[in-house]
């Protein structure tokens, strides 16, 4: 019995210790096996760090995109606020332009300091983006013109009289033009049918 046990569990010549019965013990790792284990652990740790780096990079890119969107929105809102402020100031000055137009119609702006003031005001407001519209002969546009009188059938309406100019600031309508509307006269149809009828006669 004893000799069989000794054969199954040989004694380590260096330590003098006898191995575990039944062969259940794991042999000690040599230097090569230890190196492989350490290399595998290093690979796992490197992969974990790479995953963490990728996650942090994605978070940073997301925050950067959110910040850029916020900055663009703030800049856009700022430009809108500036345009609204300019339009508000220019809108207050429109009645003064009406007074100057009436003075010009009466010949009060032919010469003198009032003419110079009127010209400077018009130049400044035009430079800021103010433009007037509404002249006799222009096609009627309900988005720009407020018709208070109408003559004809309305087939091809044009402005027959302008009672008050309209003003735009950029693309924004500050005030609609108050106009009278009449049918266009003296215009041939675009297809030239009227001319063909005259030639046939």
Tab-separated table of C-alpha atoms in Angstrom:
chain	number	residue	atom	x	y	z
A	1	UNK	CA	0.000	0.000	0.000
A	2	UNK	CA	2.718	2.434	1.014
A	3	UNK	CA	4.848	1.795	-2.064
A	4	UNK	CA	1.847	2.342	-4.335
A	5	UNK	CA	1.093	5.660	-2.628
A	6	UNK	CA	4.707	6.761	-3.036
A	7	UNK	CA	4.617	5.952	-6.733
A	8	UNK	CA	1.411	7.930	-7.222
A	9	UNK	CA	2.656	10.849	-5.109
A	10	UNK	CA	6.409	11.206	-5.654
A	11	UNK	CA	8.459	13.316	-3.282
A	12	UNK	CA	9.895	16.578	-4.575
A	13	UNK	CA	13.676	16.201	-4.278
A	14	UNK	CA	14.201	19.930	-3.660
A	15	UNK	CA	11.532	20.574	-1.018
A	16	UNK	CA	11.079	17.060	0.315
A	17	UNK	CA	7.314	17.528	0.150
A	18	UNK	CA	5.110	14.792	-1.146
A	19	UNK	CA	2.573	15.565	-3.902
A	20	UNK	CA	-1.209	15.588	-3.274
A	21	UNK	CA	-2.957	12.266	-3.473
A	22	UNK	CA	-5.038	11.473	-6.520
A	23	UNK	CA	-3.061	13.742	-8.845
A	24	UNK	CA	-5.467	16.656	-8.176
A	25	UNK	CA	-2.705	19.241	-7.706
A	26	UNK	CA	-1.767	21.726	-10.470
A	27	UNK	CA	1.925	21.706	-11.350
A	28	UNK	CA	3.683	25.019	-10.723
A	29	UNK	CA	3.962	27.420	-13.642
A	30	UNK	CA	7.332	27.824	-15.208
A	31	UNK	CA	8.656	31.216	-16.400
A	32	UNK	CA	7.312	30.749	-19.938
A	33	UNK	CA	3.751	30.051	-18.714
A	34	UNK	CA	3.938	33.033	-16.360
A	35	UNK	CA	4.969	35.260	-19.257
A	36	UNK	CA	2.016	34.085	-21.352
A	37	UNK	CA	-0.414	34.811	-18.518
A	38	UNK	CA	1.033	38.261	-17.974
A	39	UNK	CA	0.879	38.992	-21.702
A	40	UNK	CA	-2.777	37.910	-21.824
A	41	UNK	CA	-3.587	40.123	-18.846
A	42	UNK	CA	-1.814	43.049	-20.521
A	43	UNK	CA	-3.837	42.493	-23.719
A	44	UNK	CA	-7.090	42.443	-21.766
A	45	UNK	CA	-6.105	45.595	-19.884
A	46	UNK	CA	-5.115	47.332	-23.128
A	47	UNK	CA	-8.437	46.386	-24.743
A	48	UNK	CA	-10.312	47.735	-21.727
A	49	UNK	CA	-8.394	51.016	-21.890
A	50	UNK	CA	-9.075	51.243	-25.633
A	51	UNK	CA	-12.815	50.765	-25.005
A	52	UNK	CA	-12.785	53.429	-22.292
A	53	UNK	CA	-10.866	55.803	-24.576
A	54	UNK	CA	-13.351	55.246	-27.415
A	55	UNK	CA	-16.253	55.874	-25.042
A	56	UNK	CA	-14.713	59.093	-23.689
A	57	UNK	CA	-13.913	60.238	-27.243
A	58	UNK	CA	-17.530	59.654	-28.311
A	59	UNK	CA	-18.758	61.612	-25.276
A	60	UNK	CA	-16.392	64.474	-26.104
A	61	UNK	CA	-17.495	64.549	-29.746
A	62	UNK	CA	-21.145	64.580	-28.668
A	63	UNK	CA	-20.529	67.481	-26.284
A	64	UNK	CA	-18.615	69.352	-28.977
A	65	UNK	CA	-21.480	68.891	-31.462
A	66	UNK	CA	-24.000	70.099	-28.872
A	67	UNK	CA	-21.864	73.155	-28.144
A	68	UNK	CA	-21.515	74.001	-31.854
A	69	UNK	CA	-25.289	73.697	-32.327
A	70	UNK	CA	-25.851	75.921	-29.298
A	71	UNK	CA	-23.355	78.496	-30.612
A	72	UNK	CA	-25.009	78.557	-34.048
A	73	UNK	CA	-28.436	78.964	-32.440
A	74	UNK	CA	-27.205	81.819	-30.247
A	75	UNK	CA	-25.568	83.561	-33.228
A	76	UNK	CA	-28.742	83.156	-35.286
A	77	UNK	CA	-30.923	84.499	-32.485
A	78	UNK	CA	-28.519	87.404	-32.041
A	79	UNK	CA	-28.778	88.326	-35.724
A	80	UNK	CA	-32.574	88.114	-35.545
A	81	UNK	CA	-32.597	90.386	-32.489
A	82	UNK	CA	-30.367	92.918	-34.262
A	83	UNK	CA	-32.594	92.872	-37.355
A	84	UNK	CA	-35.705	93.311	-35.185
A	85	UNK	CA	-34.136	96.263	-33.373
A	86	UNK	CA	-33.141	97.943	-36.641
A	87	UNK	CA	-36.585	97.362	-38.146
A	88	UNK	CA	-38.220	98.836	-35.045
A	89	UNK	CA	-36.127	102.014	-35.232
A	90	UNK	CA	-36.597	102.405	-38.985
A	91	UNK	CA	-40.341	101.803	-38.630
A	92	UNK	CA	-40.597	104.750	-36.237
A	93	UNK	CA	-38.915	106.992	-38.834
A	94	UNK	CA	-41.298	106.082	-41.687
A	95	UNK	CA	-43.870	108.802	-40.765
A	96	UNK	CA	-41.053	111.346	-40.973
A	97	UNK	CA	-40.388	110.181	-44.515
A	98	UNK	CA	-44.078	110.769	-45.266
A	99	UNK	CA	-43.761	114.346	-44.007
A	100	UNK	CA	-40.686	114.863	-46.168
A	101	UNK	CA	-42.527	113.480	-49.201
A	102	UNK	CA	-45.363	115.943	-48.630
A	103	UNK	CA	-42.868	118.787	-48.245
A	104	UNK	CA	-41.166	117.717	-51.451
A	105	UNK	CA	-44.509	117.641	-53.275
A	106	UNK	CA	-45.158	121.246	-52.161
A	107	UNK	CA	-41.728	122.359	-53.342
A	108	UNK	CA	-40.318	122.908	-49.857
A	109	UNK	CA	-37.315	120.664	-50.504
A	110	UNK	CA	-36.060	122.383	-53.636
A	111	UNK	CA	-33.159	123.934	-51.734
A	112	UNK	CA	-31.974	124.843	-48.270
A	113	UNK	CA	-30.979	122.911	-45.146
A	114	UNK	CA	-34.196	120.866	-45.067
A	115	UNK	CA	-33.345	119.335	-48.417
A	116	UNK	CA	-29.888	118.374	-47.194
A	117	UNK	CA	-31.411	116.817	-44.070
A	118	UNK	CA	-33.965	114.877	-46.129
A	119	UNK	CA	-31.322	113.590	-48.516
A	120	UNK	CA	-29.060	112.490	-45.661
A	121	UNK	CA	-31.909	110.712	-43.883
A	122	UNK	CA	-32.953	108.890	-47.061
A	123	UNK	CA	-29.372	107.862	-47.788
A	124	UNK	CA	-28.844	106.575	-44.239
A	125	UNK	CA	-32.069	104.565	-44.152
A	126	UNK	CA	-31.450	103.128	-47.601
A	127	UNK	CA	-27.991	102.060	-46.463
A	128	UNK	CA	-29.537	100.242	-43.509
A	129	UNK	CA	-31.793	98.266	-45.856
A	130	UNK	CA	-34.960	100.357	-46.189
A	131	UNK	CA	-36.632	100.390	-49.597
A	132	UNK	CA	-39.876	101.908	-50.805
A	133	UNK	CA	-42.374	100.352	-53.177
A	134	UNK	CA	-45.652	101.246	-54.792
A	135	UNK	CA	-45.570	103.244	-58.010
A	136	UNK	CA	-48.260	103.928	-60.579
A	137	UNK	CA	-48.231	101.185	-63.202
A	138	UNK	CA	-46.820	98.471	-60.920
A	139	UNK	CA	-48.675	95.163	-60.904
A	140	UNK	CA	-51.000	94.820	-57.933
A	141	UNK	CA	-49.704	92.465	-55.242
A	142	UNK	CA	-52.047	91.851	-52.296
A	143	UNK	CA	-49.060	90.966	-50.116
A	144	UNK	CA	-47.568	94.422	-50.662
A	145	UNK	CA	-50.474	96.691	-51.547
A	146	UNK	CA	-53.630	97.642	-49.717
A	147	UNK	CA	-56.253	98.499	-52.329
A	148	UNK	CA	-58.838	101.034	-51.126
A	149	UNK	CA	-60.451	101.608	-54.517
A	150	UNK	CA	-60.799	99.486	-57.611
A	151	UNK	CA	-61.878	100.188	-61.172
A	152	UNK	CA	-62.497	97.616	-63.883
A	153	UNK	CA	-63.069	93.886	-63.815
A	154	UNK	CA	-59.807	92.991	-62.085
A	155	UNK	CA	-58.482	90.814	-64.900
A	156	UNK	CA	-55.015	92.394	-64.885
A	157	UNK	CA	-54.929	94.952	-62.071
A	158	UNK	CA	-52.209	97.586	-61.794
A	159	UNK	CA	-51.731	100.530	-59.475
A	160	UNK	CA	-53.626	103.530	-60.839
A	161	UNK	CA	-52.958	105.834	-57.900
A	162	UNK	CA	-50.634	105.664	-54.868
A	163	UNK	CA	-52.036	107.331	-51.776
A	164	UNK	CA	-49.249	106.193	-49.462
A	165	UNK	CA	-45.937	104.526	-50.243
A	166	UNK	CA	-45.072	101.160	-48.856
A	167	UNK	CA	-41.769	100.351	-47.169
A	168	UNK	CA	-39.722	97.199	-46.745
A	169	UNK	CA	-36.765	96.598	-44.472
A	170	UNK	CA	-34.818	93.824	-46.123
A	171	UNK	CA	-37.448	91.183	-46.858
A	172	UNK	CA	-39.763	92.417	-44.115
A	173	UNK	CA	-42.745	94.594	-45.023
A	174	UNK	CA	-42.834	97.528	-42.605
A	175	UNK	CA	-45.896	99.122	-44.141
A	176	UNK	CA	-48.197	98.185	-47.013
A	177	UNK	CA	-48.739	100.705	-49.771
A	178	UNK	CA	-52.215	102.224	-49.871
A	179	UNK	CA	-53.287	102.274	-53.515
A	180	UNK	CA	-56.062	102.488	-56.030
A	181	UNK	CA	-56.270	99.695	-58.597
A	182	UNK	CA	-57.446	99.625	-62.206
A	183	UNK	CA	-57.238	97.200	-65.108
A	184	UNK	CA	-54.161	97.414	-67.309
A	185	UNK	CA	-54.856	99.157	-70.613
A	186	UNK	CA	-52.959	99.270	-73.897
A	187	UNK	CA	-51.225	95.918	-73.388
A	188	UNK	CA	-51.430	93.112	-75.919
A	189	UNK	CA	-51.723	89.506	-74.741
A	190	UNK	CA	-48.429	87.713	-74.395
A	191	UNK	CA	-49.339	85.151	-77.093
A	192	UNK	CA	-49.755	87.911	-79.719
A	193	UNK	CA	-53.308	86.861	-80.562
A	194	UNK	CA	-54.455	90.481	-80.884
A	195	UNK	CA	-51.754	91.235	-83.449
A	196	UNK	CA	-52.682	88.161	-85.471
A	197	UNK	CA	-56.311	89.280	-85.537
A	198	UNK	CA	-55.271	92.734	-86.824
A	199	UNK	CA	-53.176	91.182	-89.617
A	200	UNK	CA	-56.072	88.937	-90.682
A	201	UNK	CA	-58.240	92.013	-91.157
